[in-house]
Amino acid sequence: MRRRVIAAFCLALAALLPTAAVALAAPDNDQTLHFTLYCDDGHTWQASFNGGPSAFHLEGDGLYIWKEIDYVTPDQQSGSILRGIQGFAAEPTVVCHYTGAVSGNAYTVTGFYPPAS
């Protein structure tokens, strides 16, 4: 099971690598991955992947930082990717859902909106 999760994570990262370098420079270019993020706080965001594997850019210059992603692939394989939600004591967590722009995976993410600086 652990090998399958690691393999799925590596595959997901490999799918993002061709676009990640370009996406770092400009959050809205033709190489950026766009998707709709549906959140349990009532928000529906147009989101994009840019600037690293744990932050999504939200319409209107917002960010969503994910701490855990659970996924189900189109062929019903599942797994989780954790980024330290245990003991996390910052902003309230928000659960969101989206479909992968490239993979077609169904994702459930737990994260937060960082405070405006």
XYZ file of C-alpha atoms in Angstrom:
117
model
C 0.000 0.000 0.000
C 2.761 2.442 0.957
C 4.610 1.738 -2.296
C 1.448 2.437 -4.281
C 0.969 5.797 -2.520
C 4.588 6.785 -3.133
C 4.321 5.741 -6.771
C 1.104 7.744 -7.235
C 2.685 10.794 -5.592
C 5.761 10.545 -7.837
C 3.541 10.187 -10.886
C 1.539 13.265 -9.867
C 4.731 15.274 -9.370
C 6.092 14.117 -12.713
C 2.914 15.322 -14.408
C 3.383 18.752 -12.831
C 7.098 19.200 -13.536
C 6.776 20.402 -17.141
C 4.459 23.216 -16.032
C 5.912 24.034 -12.622
C 8.987 25.895 -13.837
C 6.937 28.183 -16.048
C 4.191 28.562 -13.441
C 6.664 29.854 -10.855
C 7.266 32.984 -12.889
C 3.666 33.958 -13.623
C 0.559 32.583 -11.907
C -1.642 33.058 -14.976
C 0.179 31.862 -18.061
C -0.831 29.203 -20.567
C 1.183 26.532 -18.710
C -0.610 26.965 -15.357
C -2.970 24.191 -14.217
C -6.449 25.604 -13.522
C -9.280 23.904 -11.631
C -12.369 24.682 -9.552
C -11.994 24.231 -5.790
C -15.264 23.529 -3.898
C -14.874 24.195 -0.158
C -16.978 23.271 2.855
C -16.977 26.902 4.034
C -19.308 27.725 1.132
C -16.637 29.122 -1.204
C -16.126 27.948 -4.757
C -12.806 29.187 -6.109
C -11.189 29.266 -9.504
C -7.770 28.015 -8.463
C -4.422 27.338 -10.080
C -1.251 25.481 -9.246
C 1.752 27.762 -9.081
C 4.785 28.258 -6.901
C 5.195 24.948 -5.128
C 3.540 21.689 -4.297
C 1.561 22.872 -1.242
C -0.114 26.143 -2.300
C -2.976 26.876 -4.669
C -3.539 30.390 -5.987
C -7.161 31.508 -5.676
C -8.977 34.039 -7.814
C -8.496 37.545 -6.435
C -4.908 37.011 -5.210
C -5.766 34.608 -2.369
C -3.921 31.444 -1.375
C -5.010 28.075 -0.041
C -2.284 26.061 1.688
C -3.048 22.358 1.805
C -1.826 20.162 4.630
C -3.377 16.839 3.549
C -4.617 15.514 0.224
C -6.673 12.355 -0.166
C -7.171 11.158 -3.716
C -8.978 8.544 -5.743
C -7.720 7.787 -9.251
C -10.067 7.063 -12.170
C -9.316 3.336 -11.714
C -10.315 3.588 -7.991
C -6.854 3.479 -6.413
C -6.618 5.772 -3.390
C -4.056 7.313 -1.114
C -3.109 10.277 1.032
C -0.323 12.826 1.012
C 0.371 14.487 4.366
C 2.248 17.734 4.975
C 2.207 18.066 8.748
C -1.419 18.663 9.743
C -0.806 16.884 13.055
C -0.179 19.498 15.726
C -0.893 22.287 13.262
C -2.232 25.321 15.150
C -2.691 28.215 12.745
C -5.797 29.347 10.869
C -8.932 27.164 10.965
C -8.799 24.272 8.509
C -11.106 24.149 5.512
C -11.883 20.986 3.514
C -12.128 21.381 -0.264
C -12.686 19.099 -3.274
C -11.504 19.263 -6.876
C -10.807 17.117 -9.911
C -7.209 17.024 -11.147
C -6.709 19.074 -14.300
C -4.351 16.509 -15.830
C -4.898 13.269 -13.887
C -8.686 13.273 -13.547
C -8.176 12.188 -9.923
C -10.814 13.166 -7.345
C -9.069 15.117 -4.566
C -10.186 16.034 -1.044
C -7.828 18.553 0.528
C -7.592 19.868 4.065
C -5.857 23.196 4.417
C -6.241 26.830 5.335
C -6.276 30.350 3.980
C -3.164 32.160 5.280
C -3.757 35.556 6.883
C -3.224 38.567 4.637
C 0.152 40.155 5.230
